[in-house]
Amino acid sequence: MRIDKVEGANGDKDAVKPARGHVHEHVLSYMRRGLMVGAFLPGQVMSLRKLAAGFGTSPMPVREVLSRLVAANALEETKGGSVRVPRLGPEKLSDLFAVREMLEGMATELAAKKVTPALISQLTSLNKQLLVAIEKRDILNCLSYNQKFHFTVYEAADSEVLMPLIESLWLQFGPTMYMSLLIPSMPWNASDHEDILAALKDGNATAAKKGIVHDIRTTCKALLSVAGSQGIELPFAQGPELQFDY
Amino acid sequence: MRIDKVEGANGDKDAVKPARGHVHEHVLSYMRRGLMVGAFLPGQVMSLRKLAAGFGTSPMPVREVLSRLVAANALEETKGGSVRVPRLGPEKLSDLFAVREMLEGMATELAAKKVTPALISQLTSLNKQLLVAIEKRDILNCLSYNQKFHFTVYEAADSEVLMPLIESLWLQFGPTMYMSLLIPSMPWNASDHEDILAALKDGNATAAKKGIVHDIRTTCKALLSVAGSQGIELPFAQGPELQFDY
DNA sequence: AAGATCATTTATTGATCACAATATGAGATC
DNA sequence: GATCTCATATTGTGATCAATAAATGATCTT
C-alpha cells in the first residue's frame, strides 16, 4: 500500500511516523513553555535552521511558530528578518506589570466567583510543589509551578478573551524573569499565594484580586531593582534542551 | 557566477521585479485594516489560495499572515486547518468589551497626561471626517475614522504593551462591528468623542477615561441588542476588494 | 424521491529549492 | 598593530512540490 519513494537504502532514517499534521503545535507549545520558564535569554537570536535541526523537522513548522510568537509580541524581528528574544528596559517592564495587574486582577476576580473544591485542591498542590522548588533553588521548576499556579487561577475565570492576553504578557516577561532569579540577592517567596488561596477559599473576590495585585507588584519591584544589572551574559543552552517537568 | 538552472526559455515569465522581501507586510497590514473595517464577515473562511491569488502572490506570504492573525486571535482555525473569521456569541462579546474598557480606559488615562496641541487638532480633524462618514451612512469610512480616532488617542499613551493588546481586541470585534452597522435600527453617533476631546483638551485624565468607557459601553450595548439577529448573511466581496481611505 | 456511500476535487501541511541580504571572517593595506 | 575591504557562509523569504485529509458532488440503493 504505502510505497516509500526510492531514496537508496534509507534504513537509518527515522522509520517512525513523523506525526504529521501537528508538528507545529508541538513546537509551539514547547517554545511557549520554554519562553515562560527561561529556556531562552533576552537578546538571544533564534535561528530558523538551527531550531529546526534541534526539533528534527524542516524549517517550515518553526517558521510558522516564530511567526506566531512575533505576533504575540513574545519575540521581535531584527532588521535582517531574524527573530530574537526582546530585551526589556525598566520602563517597558513597569508598563508590562501595570497591565498585568489590571488583566490578572480582573481574571482573579472572575475566578473567585467560580471557585470549586477541585480548583482549591489543585492550587494547594501546585503551591506545595512550588515551595519544594524554591527550597531546592530549582529555577526552572520554580518558574514552571509559579506559572501553573497563576494560570490555573486565571483559567478558572473561563474567559476566552483574557487568557490569550495574559499569556502574551507572560511570554514577554518570562525570559527577563528567569534572568532576575539568577541574581543571588533576588528574594524567592510565594507568601502571596497563601493569601490568594485563602481568599479564593472564601470566595472573596476583592481579597483575591488584592493578593494577585500584591504578588505582581512585589515581583515587579524585585525585577526593577535588578534591572540595572542587565549585563548578565552567561553561556546558555542554545537549542531546545530544557529539562523541566514538561 | 550566478547560473540559472536550465528551465528552457523562461522568457515569458515575469520580468518585473516581484518586490521581494516584504510582501507579507503589505498583506498583513491590508488584512488587519480589512478586519477592523469590515472587509471580512464573521464565519467567512479564508482560503489560502484564493487570498494569494487576490494579492497576486504565492500562498506563502499569506500563510504567514494568517498564522499571525490566528496567534492574535483575530482568526480561528477550523478542524481542517483552514482559518475563518470567528463568530462571536453575546457572552464573548461582553467579555471582549469588558476588557476593552480596562485596557482602553487605561490607555486614555495615560494619553491624557501627554496631550499635545498637535494631537488635539488631529483628533478634531478625524472626528470631523467621522461625522461626514456618518452623515453619508458610509460604513467603511465610518469604521475607519472611528478606529483612527481611538487609536490616535491610544497611540498617544505611548505604551508598547497596551497597543498590541488593544489592536488584538479590535481585530476580534471588527467584523461583528461591521455587521451590526448594517442593521437599520443601529444608532450611529459619535457624541462621546466630543466629550473625550474636551476632556483631553483640559488634560483631565479621569474625565477622558470616563468618556472612553462610556463610548465602549454604549457600543457594547448596541452590539448586544442586535446580537440576536445573527442571521444576516449577505453576499459579500470575498477577496481583498476594499475601497476605503487606505 | 431521499439518503447514504464512494469517488473526485480541493484544501492545508511539511519539505525542498532558489535567491537576496546580512553577518562573519580572513586578508591586505595603512 | 589596527582598520578597511572583500570573499564566504549563513540567514530569511518566496515559490514550488508531494502527500494527507477534508469537503463536495454524483451515483447507487432503499
Coordinates of C-alpha atoms (C1' of nucleotides) in Angstrom, one line a residue:
Chain A
M1 CA 0.0 0.0 0.0
R2 CA 2.3 2.7 1.3
I3 CA 5.2 2.8 -1.0
D4 CA 8.4 4.6 0.0
K5 CA 9.9 6.7 -2.7
V6 CA 13.2 5.3 -3.8
E7 CA 15.9 7.1 -2.0
G8 CA 18.6 4.5 -1.8
A9 CA 18.7 2.5 1.4
N10 CA 17.2 4.9 3.8
G11 CA 17.4 2.4 6.5
D12 CA 19.0 4.6 9.1
K13 CA 16.4 7.3 8.7
D14 CA 13.5 7.6 11.2
A15 CA 11.2 4.8 10.4
V16 CA 8.7 6.2 12.9
K17 CA 5.7 8.1 11.6
P18 CA 6.7 11.8 11.7
A19 CA 3.4 12.5 13.5
R20 CA 2.2 14.6 10.6
G21 CA -0.2 17.4 10.7
H22 CA 0.6 18.6 14.2
V23 CA 4.3 19.2 14.2
H24 CA 4.0 23.0 14.6
E25 CA 1.7 22.5 17.6
H26 CA 4.3 20.6 19.4
V27 CA 7.0 23.1 18.5
L28 CA 4.7 26.0 19.6
S29 CA 3.8 24.6 23.0
Y30 CA 7.4 23.8 23.6
M31 CA 8.6 27.2 22.7
R32 CA 5.9 28.9 24.7
R33 CA 6.7 27.0 27.8
G34 CA 10.4 27.5 27.2
L35 CA 9.9 31.2 27.0
M36 CA 7.9 31.4 30.2
V37 CA 10.3 29.1 32.1
G38 CA 13.6 30.6 31.0
A39 CA 14.9 28.4 28.3
F40 CA 15.8 31.4 26.2
L41 CA 17.5 34.5 27.2
P42 CA 16.8 38.2 26.4
G43 CA 18.7 39.2 23.3
Q44 CA 19.1 35.6 22.1
V45 CA 18.6 35.3 18.4
M46 CA 16.5 32.4 17.1
S47 CA 17.9 30.8 14.0
L48 CA 15.3 29.2 11.9
R49 CA 17.5 26.3 10.7
K50 CA 19.2 25.7 14.0
L51 CA 15.9 25.4 15.8
A52 CA 14.5 23.2 13.0
A53 CA 17.5 20.9 13.3
G54 CA 17.0 20.9 17.1
F55 CA 13.4 19.8 16.7
G56 CA 14.3 17.4 13.9
T57 CA 12.0 18.9 11.4
S58 CA 12.1 21.1 8.3
P59 CA 12.4 24.8 8.9
M60 CA 8.7 25.1 7.8
P61 CA 6.9 24.4 11.1
V62 CA 9.4 26.5 13.0
R63 CA 8.8 29.4 10.7
E64 CA 5.1 29.3 11.5
V65 CA 5.7 29.1 15.2
L66 CA 8.2 32.0 15.2
S67 CA 5.7 34.0 13.2
R68 CA 3.0 33.5 15.8
L69 CA 5.3 34.3 18.6
V70 CA 6.3 37.5 16.9
A71 CA 2.6 38.3 16.5
A72 CA 2.1 37.7 20.2
N73 CA 5.0 40.1 21.0
A74 CA 6.9 37.2 22.6
L75 CA 9.7 37.7 20.0
E76 CA 10.8 40.6 17.9
E77 CA 12.3 40.6 14.5
T78 CA 15.6 42.3 13.7
K79 CA 16.2 44.4 10.7
G80 CA 17.6 41.4 8.9
G81 CA 14.4 39.4 9.4
S82 CA 15.7 37.2 12.1
V83 CA 13.8 37.0 15.3
R84 CA 15.2 37.3 18.9
V85 CA 14.0 37.4 22.4
P86 CA 13.4 41.1 23.3
R87 CA 15.5 42.8 25.9
L88 CA 13.1 44.7 28.2
G89 CA 14.0 48.0 29.6
P90 CA 12.8 49.2 33.0
E91 CA 10.1 51.4 31.6
K92 CA 8.6 48.6 29.4
L93 CA 8.9 46.3 32.3
S94 CA 6.7 48.5 34.5
D95 CA 4.3 49.0 31.7
L96 CA 4.1 45.3 31.3
F97 CA 3.4 44.8 35.0
A98 CA 0.9 47.6 35.2
V99 CA -1.1 45.9 32.6
R100 CA -0.6 42.6 34.3
E101 CA -2.2 44.0 37.4
M102 CA -5.3 45.0 35.5
L103 CA -5.7 41.9 33.5
E104 CA -4.8 39.3 36.0
G105 CA -6.6 41.1 38.8
M106 CA -9.7 41.1 36.6
A107 CA -9.2 37.4 35.9
T108 CA -8.8 36.6 39.6
E109 CA -11.9 38.5 40.4
L110 CA -13.9 36.4 37.9
A111 CA -12.3 33.2 39.1
A112 CA -13.2 33.9 42.7
K113 CA -16.8 33.8 41.7
K114 CA -16.4 30.3 40.2
V115 CA -14.3 28.6 42.7
T116 CA -14.7 24.8 43.0
P117 CA -13.2 22.4 45.6
A118 CA -11.3 20.8 42.8
L119 CA -9.7 24.1 42.0
I120 CA -8.7 24.8 45.6
S121 CA -7.1 21.4 45.9
Q122 CA -5.2 21.7 42.6
L123 CA -3.9 25.1 43.6
T124 CA -2.8 23.8 47.0
S125 CA -1.0 21.0 45.3
L126 CA 0.7 23.3 42.9
N127 CA 1.8 25.7 45.6
K128 CA 3.3 22.8 47.6
Q129 CA 5.4 21.8 44.6
L130 CA 6.4 25.4 44.1
L131 CA 7.6 25.6 47.7
V132 CA 9.7 22.5 47.1
A133 CA 11.2 24.0 44.0
I134 CA 12.0 27.2 46.0
E135 CA 13.6 25.1 48.7
K136 CA 15.8 23.4 46.2
R137 CA 16.6 26.7 44.4
D138 CA 15.4 25.0 41.2
I139 CA 14.8 27.9 39.0
L140 CA 13.2 26.1 36.1
N141 CA 10.6 24.3 38.2
C142 CA 10.1 27.3 40.3
L143 CA 9.0 29.4 37.4
S144 CA 7.1 26.4 36.0
Y145 CA 5.0 25.9 39.1
N146 CA 4.5 29.6 39.7
Q147 CA 3.2 29.9 36.2
K148 CA 1.0 26.9 36.6
F149 CA -0.4 28.3 39.8
H150 CA -1.3 31.7 38.3
F151 CA -2.7 30.2 35.1
T152 CA -4.8 27.7 37.0
V153 CA -6.4 30.6 38.7
Y154 CA -6.9 32.6 35.5
E155 CA -8.2 29.5 33.7
A156 CA -10.9 29.3 36.3
A157 CA -12.1 32.7 35.2
D158 CA -13.1 31.0 32.0
S159 CA -12.6 34.0 29.7
E160 CA -11.5 33.3 26.2
V161 CA -10.6 36.9 25.9
L162 CA -8.4 37.4 29.0
M163 CA -6.4 34.2 28.8
P164 CA -4.6 34.9 25.5
L165 CA -3.8 38.4 26.5
I166 CA -2.3 37.3 29.8
E167 CA -0.4 34.6 28.1
S168 CA 1.1 37.1 25.7
L169 CA 2.3 39.2 28.7
W170 CA 3.8 36.2 30.4
L171 CA 5.7 35.2 27.2
Q172 CA 7.1 38.7 27.1
F173 CA 8.5 38.9 30.6
G174 CA 9.3 35.2 31.0
P175 CA 12.9 35.4 29.8
T176 CA 13.6 38.5 32.0
M177 CA 12.0 36.8 34.9
Y178 CA 14.4 33.9 34.6
M179 CA 17.4 36.3 34.4
S180 CA 16.3 38.0 37.6
L181 CA 16.1 34.8 39.6
L182 CA 19.8 34.2 38.7
I183 CA 20.7 37.1 40.9
P184 CA 21.6 35.8 44.4
S185 CA 20.0 38.7 46.2
M186 CA 16.7 38.1 44.5
P187 CA 14.1 37.1 47.0
W188 CA 12.2 34.0 46.3
N189 CA 8.9 33.6 48.1
A190 CA 5.4 32.5 47.4
S191 CA 3.8 34.1 50.5
D192 CA 1.2 35.9 48.5
H193 CA 0.0 32.6 47.2
E194 CA -1.2 31.6 50.6
D195 CA -3.3 34.8 50.9
I196 CA -4.7 34.2 47.4
L197 CA -5.6 30.7 48.2
A198 CA -7.3 31.7 51.4
A199 CA -9.3 34.4 49.7
L200 CA -10.4 32.1 46.9
K201 CA -11.4 29.5 49.5
D202 CA -13.8 32.2 51.0
G203 CA -14.9 33.2 47.6
N204 CA -13.7 36.7 48.5
A205 CA -13.1 38.2 45.0
T206 CA -11.8 41.5 46.3
A207 CA -9.3 40.0 48.6
A208 CA -8.2 37.5 45.9
K209 CA -7.6 40.3 43.5
K210 CA -5.7 42.2 46.1
G211 CA -3.5 39.2 46.6
I212 CA -2.7 38.8 43.0
V213 CA -2.0 42.5 42.5
H214 CA 0.3 42.5 45.5
D215 CA 2.1 39.4 44.2
I216 CA 2.5 41.1 40.8
R217 CA 3.7 44.4 42.3
T218 CA 6.2 42.6 44.5
T219 CA 7.6 40.8 41.6
C220 CA 7.8 43.9 39.5
K221 CA 9.7 45.8 42.2
A222 CA 12.2 43.0 42.6
L223 CA 12.6 42.8 38.8
L224 CA 13.2 46.5 38.6
S225 CA 15.7 46.5 41.5
V226 CA 17.9 44.2 39.5
A227 CA 17.1 45.7 36.1
G228 CA 20.3 47.8 36.4
S229 CA 22.4 44.7 36.3
Q230 CA 21.4 43.8 32.7
G231 CA 24.9 42.8 32.0
I232 CA 24.4 39.2 32.8
E233 CA 25.5 37.2 29.8
L234 CA 26.2 33.7 30.7
P235 CA 26.7 30.8 28.3
F236 CA 23.5 29.0 27.7
A237 CA 21.9 26.1 26.1
Q238 CA 21.1 27.4 22.6
G239 CA 18.8 24.8 21.4
P240 CA 15.7 23.3 22.9
E241 CA 17.5 21.5 25.7
L242 CA 15.2 22.1 28.6
Q243 CA 14.7 19.7 31.5
F244 CA 11.7 20.8 33.5
D245 CA 8.6 18.9 34.3
Y246 CA 7.2 19.1 30.8
Chain B
M1 CA 29.0 33.2 -11.3
R2 CA 25.3 33.0 -10.8
I3 CA 24.0 30.3 -13.0
D4 CA 20.3 29.9 -13.7
K5 CA 19.2 26.3 -13.6
V6 CA 18.2 25.2 -17.0
E7 CA 14.5 25.6 -17.4
G8 CA 14.1 26.1 -21.1
A9 CA 13.4 29.6 -22.3
N10 CA 11.6 31.2 -19.5
G11 CA 11.2 34.4 -21.4
D12 CA 7.5 34.8 -20.9
K13 CA 7.9 34.7 -17.1
D14 CA 7.5 37.8 -15.1
A15 CA 10.3 40.1 -16.0
V16 CA 9.3 42.7 -13.4
K17 CA 10.9 42.5 -10.0
P18 CA 8.3 40.9 -7.7
A19 CA 9.1 43.4 -4.9
R20 CA 10.8 40.8 -2.9
G21 CA 11.3 40.6 0.8
H22 CA 8.3 42.4 2.3
V23 CA 5.3 41.0 0.6
H24 CA 3.8 39.7 3.8
E25 CA 4.0 43.1 5.5
H26 CA 1.7 44.5 2.8
V27 CA -0.6 41.6 3.1
L28 CA -0.7 41.8 6.8
S29 CA -1.5 45.5 7.1
Y30 CA -4.1 45.1 4.5
M31 CA -5.8 42.2 6.3
R32 CA -5.6 43.9 9.6
R33 CA -7.2 47.0 8.4
G34 CA -9.7 45.0 6.5
L35 CA -10.7 43.1 9.6
M36 CA -11.2 46.2 11.6
V37 CA -13.2 47.9 8.9
G38 CA -15.5 45.1 7.9
A39 CA -14.0 43.7 4.7
F40 CA -14.5 40.2 6.1
L41 CA -17.6 38.8 7.7
P42 CA -17.9 36.6 10.8
G43 CA -17.9 32.9 9.8
Q44 CA -16.2 33.6 6.5
V45 CA -13.5 31.1 5.7
M46 CA -10.2 32.4 4.4
S47 CA -8.9 30.3 1.6
L48 CA -5.2 30.4 1.3
R49 CA -5.0 30.1 -2.4
K50 CA -7.9 32.4 -3.1
L51 CA -6.4 35.2 -1.0
A52 CA -3.0 34.6 -2.5
A53 CA -4.5 34.8 -6.0
G54 CA -6.2 38.0 -4.9
F55 CA -3.0 39.5 -3.8
G56 CA -1.1 38.2 -6.8
T57 CA 1.4 36.3 -4.8
S58 CA 2.2 32.7 -3.9
P59 CA 0.3 31.2 -0.9
M60 CA 3.5 31.6 1.1
P61 CA 3.2 35.1 2.4
V62 CA -0.5 34.7 3.0
R63 CA 0.2 31.7 5.1
E64 CA 2.5 33.7 7.4
V65 CA -0.1 36.4 7.7
L66 CA -2.9 34.1 8.5
S67 CA -0.7 32.4 11.0
R68 CA -0.1 35.7 12.8
L69 CA -3.7 36.7 12.8
V70 CA -4.6 33.3 14.3
A71 CA -2.0 34.0 17.0
A72 CA -3.6 37.4 17.6
N73 CA -7.0 35.7 18.0
A74 CA -8.2 37.7 15.0
L75 CA -8.9 34.4 13.1
E76 CA -9.6 30.9 14.3
E77 CA -8.6 27.7 12.7
T78 CA -11.2 25.0 11.8
K79 CA -10.6 21.3 12.4
G80 CA -9.4 21.0 8.8
G81 CA -6.7 23.5 9.2
S82 CA -8.5 26.3 7.4
V83 CA -8.9 29.6 9.1
R84 CA -12.0 31.7 9.3
V85 CA -13.3 34.8 10.9
P86 CA -14.7 33.9 14.4
R87 CA -18.4 34.3 15.0
L88 CA -18.8 36.0 18.4
G89 CA -21.5 35.0 20.8
P90 CA -23.1 37.5 23.2
E91 CA -21.1 36.3 26.2
K92 CA -17.7 36.6 24.4
L93 CA -18.8 39.9 23.1
S94 CA -19.4 41.3 26.6
D95 CA -16.1 39.7 27.8
L96 CA -14.3 41.5 24.9
F97 CA -15.8 44.8 25.7
A98 CA -15.2 44.5 29.4
V99 CA -11.6 44.1 28.7
R100 CA -11.7 46.9 26.2
E101 CA -13.0 49.2 29.0
M102 CA -10.0 48.3 31.2
L103 CA -7.3 48.5 28.5
E104 CA -8.5 51.4 26.5
G105 CA -9.5 53.3 29.7
M106 CA -6.0 52.9 30.9
A107 CA -4.5 54.0 27.7
T108 CA -6.7 57.0 27.6
E109 CA -5.7 57.9 31.1
L110 CA -2.1 57.7 30.1
A111 CA -2.7 59.7 26.9
A112 CA -4.4 62.5 28.8
K113 CA -1.2 63.1 30.6
K114 CA 0.7 63.5 27.4
V115 CA -1.6 65.7 25.3
T116 CA -0.1 68.0 22.7
P117 CA -1.8 70.6 20.6
A118 CA -1.0 68.5 17.5
L119 CA -2.8 65.6 19.0
I120 CA -5.9 67.7 19.7
S121 CA -6.0 69.1 16.2
Q122 CA -5.5 65.7 14.7
L123 CA -8.3 64.2 16.7
T124 CA -10.6 67.1 15.8
S125 CA -9.9 66.6 12.2
L126 CA -10.5 62.8 12.4
N127 CA -13.8 63.4 14.3
K128 CA -14.9 65.8 11.6
Q129 CA -14.3 63.2 8.9
L130 CA -16.1 60.6 11.0
L131 CA -19.1 62.9 11.2
V132 CA -19.1 63.2 7.5
A133 CA -19.0 59.5 7.0
I134 CA -21.9 59.1 9.5
E135 CA -23.8 61.7 7.5
K136 CA -23.3 59.8 4.3
R137 CA -24.0 56.4 6.0
D138 CA -20.7 55.3 4.7
I139 CA -20.0 52.2 6.8
L140 CA -16.5 51.6 5.7
N141 CA -15.2 55.1 6.3
C142 CA -17.3 55.3 9.4
L143 CA -15.5 52.4 10.9
S144 CA -12.2 53.5 9.5
Y145 CA -12.3 57.0 11.0
N146 CA -13.7 55.8 14.3
Q147 CA -10.8 53.4 14.5
K148 CA -8.3 56.0 13.7
F149 CA -9.8 58.3 16.3
H150 CA -9.5 55.8 19.0
F151 CA -6.1 54.5 18.0
T152 CA -4.7 58.1 17.8
V153 CA -5.7 58.5 21.4
Y154 CA -4.2 55.3 22.5
E155 CA -1.1 55.8 20.4
A156 CA -0.5 59.0 22.5
A157 CA -0.3 56.9 25.6
D158 CA 3.0 55.6 24.1
S159 CA 2.8 52.2 25.6
E160 CA 4.4 49.3 23.6
V161 CA 2.5 46.9 25.8
L162 CA -1.1 48.3 25.6
M163 CA -1.2 49.0 21.9
P164 CA -0.8 45.4 20.6
L165 CA -3.3 44.1 23.1
I166 CA -5.9 46.7 22.1
E167 CA -5.2 46.0 18.5
S168 CA -5.9 42.3 19.1
L169 CA -9.2 43.2 20.6
W170 CA -10.2 45.4 17.7
L171 CA -9.3 42.7 15.3
Q172 CA -11.6 40.4 17.1
F173 CA -14.7 42.5 17.2
G174 CA -14.2 44.4 14.0
P175 CA -16.1 42.0 11.7
T176 CA -19.1 41.9 14.2
M177 CA -19.0 45.6 14.4
Y178 CA -19.5 45.9 10.7
M179 CA -22.4 43.5 10.8
S180 CA -24.1 45.5 13.4
L181 CA -23.9 48.7 11.5
L182 CA -25.8 47.0 8.7
I183 CA -28.9 46.9 10.9
P184 CA -31.1 49.9 10.1
S185 CA -32.1 50.4 13.7
M186 CA -28.5 50.6 14.8
P187 CA -27.8 54.1 16.2
W188 CA -24.8 55.8 14.7
N189 CA -23.3 58.6 16.7
A190 CA -20.0 60.0 17.9
S191 CA -21.3 62.1 20.7
D192 CA -18.9 60.6 23.2
H193 CA -16.0 61.7 21.1
E194 CA -16.8 65.3 21.8
D195 CA -16.6 64.7 25.5
I196 CA -13.4 62.8 25.1
L197 CA -11.9 65.6 23.1
A198 CA -12.9 68.2 25.6
A199 CA -11.5 66.2 28.5
L200 CA -8.2 65.7 26.7
K201 CA -8.0 69.4 25.9
D202 CA -8.3 70.0 29.6
G203 CA -5.8 67.3 30.4
N204 CA -8.5 65.7 32.6
A205 CA -7.4 62.1 32.6
T206 CA -10.4 60.9 34.7
A207 CA -13.0 62.5 32.5
A208 CA -11.3 61.3 29.4
K209 CA -11.2 57.7 30.7
K210 CA -14.9 58.1 31.6
G211 CA -15.7 59.2 28.1
I212 CA -13.9 56.3 26.5
V213 CA -15.5 53.8 28.9
H214 CA -18.9 55.3 28.1
D215 CA -18.3 55.1 24.4
I216 CA -17.3 51.5 24.7
R217 CA -20.2 50.6 26.9
T218 CA -22.6 52.2 24.5
T219 CA -21.2 50.4 21.6
C220 CA -21.3 47.1 23.5
K221 CA -25.0 47.5 24.4
A222 CA -25.9 48.4 20.9
L223 CA -24.0 45.4 19.6
L224 CA -25.7 43.1 22.1
S225 CA -29.1 44.4 21.3
V226 CA -28.6 43.2 17.7
A227 CA -26.7 40.1 18.6
G228 CA -29.9 38.1 18.4
S229 CA -30.2 38.8 14.7
Q230 CA -27.1 36.9 13.8
G231 CA -28.8 35.6 10.7
I232 CA -27.5 38.3 8.5
E233 CA -25.9 36.5 5.6
L234 CA -25.5 38.8 2.7
P235 CA -23.3 38.2 -0.4
F236 CA -20.0 39.9 0.0
A237 CA -16.8 40.7 -1.6
Q238 CA -14.8 37.6 -0.9
G239 CA -11.3 38.8 -1.9
P240 CA -9.5 41.9 -0.9
E241 CA -11.7 44.3 -2.7
L242 CA -12.0 47.1 -0.2
Q243 CA -12.4 50.7 -1.1
F244 CA -11.9 52.8 2.0
D245 CA -9.4 55.6 2.5
Y246 CA -6.4 53.2 2.7
Chain C
dA1 C1' -37.7 10.7 -4.2
dA2 C1' -34.5 10.8 -0.2
dG3 C1' -30.5 9.3 2.0
dA4 C1' -26.0 7.1 2.2
dT5 C1' -21.7 5.8 0.1
dC6 C1' -17.9 6.5 -2.7
dA7 C1' -15.0 8.9 -5.9
dT8 C1' -13.2 13.3 -7.3
dT9 C1' -11.7 17.6 -6.2
dT10 C1' -9.6 20.9 -3.4
dA11 C1' -7.6 22.2 0.9
dT12 C1' -3.7 22.7 4.2
dT13 C1' 0.8 20.9 5.7
dG14 C1' 5.6 19.8 5.7
dA15 C1' 9.6 19.6 2.8
dT16 C1' 12.7 21.3 -0.7
dC17 C1' 14.6 24.9 -3.8
dA18 C1' 16.4 29.3 -5.4
dC19 C1' 17.6 33.9 -4.4
dA20 C1' 18.9 38.1 -1.9
dA21 C1' 20.6 40.2 2.0
dT22 C1' 23.0 40.1 6.1
dA23 C1' 26.5 38.8 9.2
dT24 C1' 31.1 36.8 9.6
dG25 C1' 35.7 36.1 8.8
dA26 C1' 40.2 36.4 6.6
dG27 C1' 43.4 39.1 4.2
dA28 C1' 45.6 43.2 2.7
dT29 C1' 46.8 47.9 3.4
dC30 C1' 48.0 52.0 6.1
Chain D
dG1 C1' 49.0 46.7 15.2
dA2 C1' 44.6 48.4 13.8
dT3 C1' 41.3 49.1 10.2
dC4 C1' 39.2 48.7 6.0
dT5 C1' 37.7 45.6 2.3
dC6 C1' 36.2 41.7 0.1
dA7 C1' 35.0 36.8 -0.1
dT8 C1' 32.5 33.3 2.2
dA9 C1' 28.9 31.4 4.8
dT10 C1' 24.6 31.7 6.9
dT11 C1' 20.0 33.5 7.2
dG12 C1' 15.2 34.6 6.0
dT13 C1' 11.8 35.0 2.0
dG14 C1' 9.1 33.4 -1.6
dA15 C1' 7.9 29.7 -4.8
dT16 C1' 7.1 25.0 -5.8
dC17 C1' 6.2 20.0 -4.8
dA18 C1' 4.4 15.7 -2.7
dA19 C1' 1.2 13.8 0.3
dT20 C1' -2.6 13.8 3.5
dA21 C1' -7.2 14.9 4.8
dA22 C1' -11.4 17.2 4.4
dA23 C1' -15.2 18.9 1.6
dT24 C1' -18.0 18.2 -2.5
dG25 C1' -20.7 16.1 -5.8
dA26 C1' -22.5 12.2 -8.2
dT27 C1' -24.2 7.7 -8.2
dC28 C1' -26.5 3.9 -6.3
dT29 C1' -29.6 1.9 -3.1
dT30 C1' -33.8 1.7 -0.4

